[in-house]
PDB file of C-alpha atoms in Angstrom:
ATOM      1  CA  MET A   1      27.905 -49.608 -90.621  1.00 83.00           C
ATOM      2  CA  PRO A   2      28.154 -45.889 -91.367  1.00 85.00           C
ATOM      3  CA  CYS A   3      28.641 -45.145 -95.065  1.00 88.00           C
ATOM      4  CA  TYR A   4      30.023 -42.027 -96.747  1.00 86.00           C
ATOM      5  CA  ILE A   5      30.330 -41.185-100.416  1.00 86.00           C
ATOM      6  CA  ASP A   6      32.164 -38.681-102.639  1.00 89.00           C
ATOM      7  CA  ASN A   7      33.180 -38.142-106.248  1.00 89.00           C
ATOM      8  CA  ASP A   8      36.282 -40.078-107.382  1.00 92.00           C
ATOM      9  CA  VAL A   9      38.401 -37.056-108.341  1.00 94.00           C
ATOM     10  CA  LYS A  10      37.332 -35.097-105.276  1.00 93.00           C
ATOM     11  CA  SER A  11      38.400 -38.100-103.208  1.00 94.00           C
ATOM     12  CA  ALA A  12      41.749 -38.188-105.026  1.00 95.00           C
ATOM     13  CA  THR A  13      42.160 -34.461-104.376  1.00 96.00           C
ATOM     14  CA  ARG A  14      41.538 -35.060-100.682  1.00 94.00           C
ATOM     15  CA  ALA A  15      44.227 -37.763-100.719  1.00 95.00           C
ATOM     16  CA  ALA A  16      46.650 -35.333-102.360  1.00 96.00           C
ATOM     17  CA  LYS A  17      45.740 -32.700 -99.781  1.00 95.00           C
ATOM     18  CA  LEU A  18      46.302 -34.931 -96.755  1.00 94.00           C
ATOM     19  CA  PHE A  19      49.059 -37.274 -97.892  1.00 95.00           C
ATOM     20  CA  GLY A  20      50.625 -35.787-101.035  1.00 95.00           C
ATOM     21  CA  PHE A  21      51.644 -32.318-102.186  1.00 96.00           C
ATOM     22  CA  GLY A  22      49.045 -30.828 -99.867  1.00 95.00           C
ATOM     23  CA  GLN A  23      51.630 -31.315 -97.133  1.00 95.00           C
ATOM     24  CA  ILE A  24      53.670 -28.486 -98.664  1.00 96.00           C
ATOM     25  CA  SER A  25      50.964 -26.482-100.429  1.00 97.00           C
ATOM     26  CA  GLU A  26      47.660 -24.886 -99.459  1.00 97.00           C
ATOM     27  CA  ASN A  27      46.976 -23.771-103.022  1.00 98.00           C
ATOM     28  CA  PHE A  28      47.167 -26.533-105.599  1.00 98.00           C
ATOM     29  CA  ILE A  29      45.211 -28.075-108.447  1.00 98.00           C
ATOM     30  CA  TYR A  30      44.919 -31.822-108.842  1.00 97.00           C
ATOM     31  CA  ILE A  31      44.088 -32.831-112.423  1.00 98.00           C
ATOM     32  CA  ASN A  32      43.084 -36.419-113.096  1.00 96.00           C
ATOM     33  CA  VAL A  33      43.701 -37.568-116.667  1.00 97.00           C
ATOM     34  CA  GLY A  34      42.254 -41.040-117.039  1.00 94.00           C
ATOM     35  CA  THR A  35      39.147 -42.351-118.775  1.00 93.00           C
ATOM     36  CA  GLY A  36      37.919 -38.751-118.527  1.00 95.00           C
ATOM     37  CA  ILE A  37      39.392 -35.485-117.223  1.00 97.00           C
ATOM     38  CA  ALA A  38      38.427 -33.617-114.068  1.00 97.00           C
ATOM     39  CA  ALA A  39      40.163 -31.495-111.465  1.00 97.00           C
ATOM     40  CA  GLY A  40      40.107 -30.686-107.785  1.00 96.00           C
ATOM     41  CA  PHE A  41      40.975 -27.211-106.507  1.00 97.00           C
ATOM     42  CA  VAL A  42      42.416 -26.484-103.079  1.00 97.00           C
ATOM     43  CA  VAL A  43      42.478 -22.757-102.276  1.00 97.00           C
ATOM     44  CA  ASN A  44      43.885 -21.471 -98.995  1.00 97.00           C
ATOM     45  CA  GLY A  45      43.766 -25.000 -97.626  1.00 95.00           C
ATOM     46  CA  LYS A  46      40.106 -25.600 -98.491  1.00 95.00           C
ATOM     47  CA  GLN A  47      38.793 -27.876-101.196  1.00 94.00           C
ATOM     48  CA  ILE A  48      36.375 -26.115-103.561  1.00 94.00           C
ATOM     49  CA  ARG A  49      33.152 -28.031-104.178  1.00 92.00           C
ATOM     50  CA  GLY A  50      30.710 -25.557-105.780  1.00 90.00           C
ATOM     51  CA  SER A  51      27.023 -24.852-105.302  1.00 93.00           C
ATOM     52  CA  HIS A  52      26.017 -28.199-106.835  1.00 88.00           C
ATOM     53  CA  PHE A  53      29.173 -30.129-105.834  1.00 87.00           C
ATOM     54  CA  ASN A  54      30.111 -29.901-109.502  1.00 88.00           C
ATOM     55  CA  ALA A  55      33.275 -27.785-109.314  1.00 92.00           C
ATOM     56  CA  GLY A  56      36.227 -29.155-111.238  1.00 93.00           C
ATOM     57  CA  GLU A  57      34.519 -30.639-114.310  1.00 94.00           C
ATOM     58  CA  VAL A  58      37.248 -29.096-116.449  1.00 96.00           C
ATOM     59  CA  GLY A  59      37.117 -31.844-119.073  1.00 96.00           C
ATOM     60  CA  HIS A  60      34.356 -29.827-120.727  1.00 95.00           C
ATOM     61  CA  THR A  61      36.668 -26.934-121.563  1.00 94.00           C
ATOM     62  CA  GLN A  62      37.746 -25.870-125.037  1.00 95.00           C
ATOM     63  CA  VAL A  63      41.517 -25.419-125.153  1.00 95.00           C
ATOM     64  CA  GLY A  64      42.279 -24.229-128.681  1.00 94.00           C
ATOM     65  CA  VAL A  65      43.096 -27.627-130.190  1.00 95.00           C
ATOM     66  CA  ASN A  66      40.724 -28.171-133.092  1.00 93.00           C
ATOM     67  CA  VAL A  67      40.098 -31.807-133.970  1.00 93.00           C
ATOM     68  CA  GLY A  68      36.427 -31.615-134.910  1.00 93.00           C
ATOM     69  CA  VAL A  69      35.144 -34.026-132.283  1.00 92.00           C
ATOM     70  CA  GLN A  70      31.651 -33.544-130.839  1.00 90.00           C
ATOM     71  CA  CYS A  71      31.321 -33.790-127.058  1.00 90.00           C
ATOM     72  CA  GLY A  72      28.271 -35.125-125.269  1.00 88.00           C
ATOM     73  CA  CYS A  73      27.968 -31.798-123.447  1.00 89.00           C
ATOM     74  CA  GLY A  74      27.064 -30.168-126.748  1.00 90.00           C
ATOM     75  CA  ARG A  75      30.354 -28.390-127.426  1.00 92.00           C
ATOM     76  CA  MET A  76      33.103 -29.186-129.907  1.00 95.00           C
ATOM     77  CA  ASP A  77      36.667 -30.211-129.059  1.00 95.00           C
ATOM     78  CA  CYS A  78      36.427 -30.362-125.280  1.00 96.00           C
ATOM     79  CA  VAL A  79      39.789 -31.322-123.775  1.00 97.00           C
ATOM     80  CA  GLU A  80      38.318 -34.605-122.496  1.00 97.00           C
ATOM     81  CA  LEU A  81      37.598 -35.633-126.092  1.00 96.00           C
ATOM     82  CA  ILE A  82      41.252 -35.073-127.032  1.00 97.00           C
ATOM     83  CA  ALA A  83      43.456 -36.027-124.087  1.00 97.00           C
ATOM     84  CA  SER A  84      41.631 -38.628-121.974  1.00 97.00           C
ATOM     85  CA  GLY A  85      41.305 -42.360-122.596  1.00 96.00           C
ATOM     86  CA  ILE A  86      37.950 -41.689-124.235  1.00 96.00           C
ATOM     87  CA  GLY A  87      39.487 -38.784-126.119  1.00 96.00           C
ATOM     88  CA  PHE A  88      42.328 -40.775-127.644  1.00 97.00           C
ATOM     89  CA  ASP A  89      39.776 -43.271-128.913  1.00 96.00           C
ATOM     90  CA  ARG A  90      37.373 -40.693-130.327  1.00 95.00           C
ATOM     91  CA  SER A  91      40.173 -38.667-131.905  1.00 96.00           C
ATOM     92  CA  ALA A  92      41.816 -41.754-133.411  1.00 96.00           C
ATOM     93  CA  ARG A  93      38.564 -42.799-135.058  1.00 96.00           C
ATOM     94  CA  LEU A  94      38.017 -39.305-136.404  1.00 95.00           C
ATOM     95  CA  LEU A  95      41.561 -38.838-137.778  1.00 95.00           C
ATOM     96  CA  LYS A  96      42.403 -42.374-138.931  1.00 95.00           C
ATOM     97  CA  ASP A  97      41.707 -41.640-142.604  1.00 94.00           C
ATOM     98  CA  GLN A  98      43.958 -38.563-142.566  1.00 95.00           C
ATOM     99  CA  TYR A  99      47.126 -40.255-141.286  1.00 95.00           C
ATOM    100  CA  PRO A 100      48.641 -43.669-142.052  1.00 95.00           C
ATOM    101  CA  THR A 101      48.852 -45.829-138.937  1.00 96.00           C
ATOM    102  CA  GLN A 102      49.544 -49.250-137.493  1.00 97.00           C
ATOM    103  CA  LEU A 103      47.328 -48.519-134.485  1.00 97.00           C
ATOM    104  CA  HIS A 104      44.655 -51.125-133.794  1.00 96.00           C
ATOM    105  CA  ILE A 105      41.305 -49.347-133.781  1.00 95.00           C
ATOM    106  CA  PRO A 106      38.578 -51.778-132.639  1.00 94.00           C
ATOM    107  CA  GLU A 107      35.573 -52.120-134.906  1.00 90.00           C
ATOM    108  CA  ASP A 108      33.353 -52.459-131.839  1.00 88.00           C
ATOM    109  CA  LEU A 109      32.622 -48.955-130.569  1.00 85.00           C
ATOM    110  CA  GLY A 110      32.354 -50.439-127.090  1.00 87.00           C
ATOM    111  CA  ASP A 111      36.108 -51.098-127.129  1.00 94.00           C
ATOM    112  CA  ARG A 112      38.676 -48.311-127.022  1.00 95.00           C
ATOM    113  CA  VAL A 113      42.114 -47.935-128.527  1.00 96.00           C
ATOM    114  CA  ASP A 114      44.971 -48.780-126.170  1.00 96.00           C
ATOM    115  CA  VAL A 115      46.648 -45.521-125.145  1.00 97.00           C
ATOM    116  CA  LYS A 116      49.846 -47.393-124.239  1.00 96.00           C
ATOM    117  CA  GLU A 117      49.946 -48.623-127.836  1.00 97.00           C
ATOM    118  CA  VAL A 118      49.446 -45.046-129.044  1.00 98.00           C
ATOM    119  CA  PHE A 119      52.433 -43.921-126.967  1.00 98.00           C
ATOM    120  CA  ALA A 120      54.612 -46.806-128.131  1.00 97.00           C
ATOM    121  CA  LEU A 121      53.787 -46.286-131.800  1.00 98.00           C
ATOM    122  CA  SER A 122      54.284 -42.524-131.577  1.00 97.00           C
ATOM    123  CA  GLN A 123      57.852 -43.156-130.417  1.00 97.00           C
ATOM    124  CA  LYS A 124      58.320 -45.356-133.499  1.00 97.00           C
ATOM    125  CA  GLY A 125      57.164 -42.620-135.862  1.00 97.00           C
ATOM    126  CA  ASP A 126      53.561 -43.678-136.522  1.00 97.00           C
ATOM    127  CA  PRO A 127      51.980 -40.566-138.119  1.00 97.00           C
ATOM    128  CA  LEU A 128      48.523 -40.906-136.528  1.00 98.00           C
ATOM    129  CA  CYS A 129      49.886 -41.647-133.070  1.00 98.00           C
ATOM    130  CA  ILE A 130      52.346 -38.745-133.276  1.00 98.00           C
ATOM    131  CA  GLN A 131      49.425 -36.430-134.054  1.00 98.00           C
ATOM    132  CA  LEU A 132      47.275 -37.875-131.261  1.00 98.00           C
ATOM    133  CA  VAL A 133      50.057 -37.333-128.715  1.00 98.00           C
ATOM    134  CA  GLU A 134      50.772 -33.835-130.042  1.00 98.00           C
ATOM    135  CA  ASN A 135      47.096 -32.871-129.786  1.00 97.00           C
ATOM    136  CA  ALA A 136      46.700 -34.357-126.314  1.00 98.00           C
ATOM    137  CA  SER A 137      49.845 -32.806-124.847  1.00 98.00           C
ATOM    138  CA  GLN A 138      49.012 -29.383-126.269  1.00 98.00           C
ATOM    139  CA  ALA A 139      45.432 -29.650-125.007  1.00 98.00           C
ATOM    140  CA  LEU A 140      46.607 -30.575-121.509  1.00 98.00           C
ATOM    141  CA  ALA A 141      49.213 -27.810-121.480  1.00 98.00           C
ATOM    142  CA  ASN A 142      46.592 -25.259-122.506  1.00 98.00           C
ATOM    143  CA  LEU A 143      44.169 -26.562-119.881  1.00 98.00           C
ATOM    144  CA  ILE A 144      46.810 -26.274-117.162  1.00 98.00           C
ATOM    145  CA  MET A 145      47.728 -22.734-118.170  1.00 98.00           C
ATOM    146  CA  ASN A 146      44.069 -21.692-118.212  1.00 97.00           C
ATOM    147  CA  LEU A 147      43.416 -23.192-114.773  1.00 97.00           C
ATOM    148  CA  VAL A 148      46.531 -21.615-113.304  1.00 97.00           C
ATOM    149  CA  ARG A 149      45.027 -18.231-114.154  1.00 95.00           C
ATOM    150  CA  VAL A 150      41.819 -19.134-112.323  1.00 94.00           C
ATOM    151  CA  SER A 151      43.009 -20.064-108.839  1.00 94.00           C
ATOM    152  CA  ASP A 152      46.696 -18.986-108.684  1.00 96.00           C
ATOM    153  CA  PRO A 153      48.164 -22.287-107.398  1.00 98.00           C
ATOM    154  CA  ASP A 154      51.783 -22.819-106.424  1.00 98.00           C
ATOM    155  CA  THR A 155      51.532 -26.492-107.454  1.00 98.00           C
ATOM    156  CA  VAL A 156      49.752 -28.440-110.187  1.00 98.00           C
ATOM    157  CA  VAL A 157      49.528 -32.173-109.541  1.00 98.00           C
ATOM    158  CA  LEU A 158      48.743 -34.615-112.347  1.00 97.00           C
ATOM    159  CA  GLY A 159      47.299 -38.080-111.782  1.00 95.00           C
ATOM    160  CA  GLY A 160      45.451 -40.771-113.688  1.00 94.00           C
ATOM    161  CA  GLY A 161      46.429 -43.567-116.024  1.00 93.00           C
ATOM    162  CA  ILE A 162      47.141 -41.408-119.083  1.00 95.00           C
ATOM    163  CA  VAL A 163      49.945 -39.445-117.390  1.00 95.00           C
ATOM    164  CA  SER A 164      51.194 -41.927-114.796  1.00 92.00           C
ATOM    165  CA  ASP A 165      54.017 -43.403-116.907  1.00 91.00           C
ATOM    166  CA  GLY A 166      55.526 -39.935-117.421  1.00 94.00           C
ATOM    167  CA  TYR A 167      55.638 -40.010-121.238  1.00 96.00           C
ATOM    168  CA  ILE A 168      53.031 -37.388-122.014  1.00 96.00           C
ATOM    169  CA  HIS A 169      53.926 -35.441-118.858  1.00 97.00           C
ATOM    170  CA  THR A 170      57.305 -34.598-120.385  1.00 96.00           C
ATOM    171  CA  LYS A 171      55.651 -33.362-123.572  1.00 97.00           C
ATOM    172  CA  VAL A 172      53.192 -31.236-121.605  1.00 98.00           C
ATOM    173  CA  LEU A 173      56.040 -29.568-119.714  1.00 98.00           C
ATOM    174  CA  GLU A 174      57.678 -28.615-123.013  1.00 97.00           C
ATOM    175  CA  LYS A 175      54.522 -26.765-124.064  1.00 98.00           C
ATOM    176  CA  LEU A 176      53.988 -24.709-120.907  1.00 98.00           C
ATOM    177  CA  ASN A 177      54.713 -21.001-121.269  1.00 97.00           C
ATOM    178  CA  PRO A 178      57.210 -20.002-118.540  1.00 96.00           C
ATOM    179  CA  THR A 179      55.586 -16.604-118.072  1.00 96.00           C
ATOM    180  CA  THR A 180      52.117 -18.079-117.642  1.00 96.00           C
ATOM    181  CA  ILE A 181      53.202 -20.545-114.961  1.00 96.00           C
ATOM    182  CA  ARG A 182      55.884 -18.406-113.298  1.00 96.00           C
ATOM    183  CA  PHE A 183      54.110 -18.469-109.918  1.00 97.00           C
ATOM    184  CA  VAL A 184      53.683 -22.248-109.906  1.00 98.00           C
ATOM    185  CA  LYS A 185      56.824 -22.517-107.785  1.00 97.00           C
ATOM    186  CA  ASN A 186      56.511 -26.235-107.035  1.00 97.00           C
ATOM    187  CA  GLY A 187      55.945 -27.061-110.680  1.00 97.00           C
ATOM    188  CA  VAL A 188      53.567 -29.209-112.704  1.00 98.00           C
ATOM    189  CA  VAL A 189      54.307 -32.576-111.156  1.00 98.00           C
ATOM    190  CA  LEU A 190      53.066 -36.148-111.096  1.00 97.00           C
ATOM    191  CA  THR A 191      51.312 -37.261-107.928  1.00 95.00           C
ATOM    192  CA  LYS A 192      53.451 -38.789-105.184  1.00 91.00           C
ATOM    193  CA  LEU A 193      50.670 -41.252-104.442  1.00 94.00           C
ATOM    194  CA  ASN A 194      50.030 -44.476-106.340  1.00 91.00           C
ATOM    195  CA  PRO A 195      47.761 -43.391-109.216  1.00 86.00           C
ATOM    196  CA  ASP A 196      45.963 -46.737-109.087  1.00 88.00           C
ATOM    197  CA  PHE A 197      44.863 -46.175-105.493  1.00 91.00           C
ATOM    198  CA  ILE A 198      44.768 -42.403-104.943  1.00 92.00           C
ATOM    199  CA  GLY A 199      40.962 -42.326-105.233  1.00 91.00           C
ATOM    200  CA  LEU A 200      40.644 -45.174-102.742  1.00 92.00           C
ATOM    201  CA  ILE A 201      43.011 -43.437-100.348  1.00 93.00           C
ATOM    202  CA  GLY A 202      40.922 -40.302-100.622  1.00 92.00           C
ATOM    203  CA  ALA A 203      37.713 -42.243-100.074  1.00 92.00           C
ATOM    204  CA  GLY A 204      39.219 -43.610 -96.875  1.00 92.00           C
ATOM    205  CA  ALA A 205      40.071 -40.048 -95.893  1.00 89.00           C
ATOM    206  CA  VAL A 206      36.437 -39.039 -96.404  1.00 86.00           C
ATOM    207  CA  ALA A 207      35.394 -41.711 -93.926  1.00 87.00           C
ATOM    208  CA  MET A 208      38.151 -40.634 -91.518  1.00 86.00           C
ATOM    209  CA  ARG A 209      36.875 -37.068 -91.617  1.00 80.00           C
ATOM    210  CA  GLU A 210      33.195 -37.918 -91.224  1.00 78.00           C
ATOM    211  CA  HIS A 211      33.464 -40.722 -88.686  1.00 73.00           C
TER     212      HIS A 211
END
């Protein structure tokens, strides 16, 4: 059988373009905040891929939130190491001695902290978890504002497991500067598509296009 392949976030962006907010916008950014962070850009109805198909690796962007965490790319405090699933884990391990906490931090480095537990404890006043959520929401807000200046979208769509329950999305919205995002007329919104399947939907769309 014919087989086609694409990056997971680029596939999710294609799904958003064909079946989500792309139905009302030809200029949007899809940002996936899950295990890692990456983005897809649609400009004038076309998805941007780059000379090496590497466009959108925005997780390796410094966003002015200083935690002191070293990224595998060689830089310090990349947004992915603060606001993704990996980032919550790395940041929690780095900051655990600075803030009292009830958060379970696995001794095995192969296991990660549970971000849902971080969110739940932050709402109960856990000092470490409050700081983790504050850092992550500010980092995401800064990332969004930086990207808005790059491609001038009218919509920013957020997807991925970290934002899908809406908790951190609300905190990100509070940190967005109204002047910076004044042309994002459709807002910074959560995806209309099921975040658990948006990549799969997009992968199906790749096959639809090619075949």
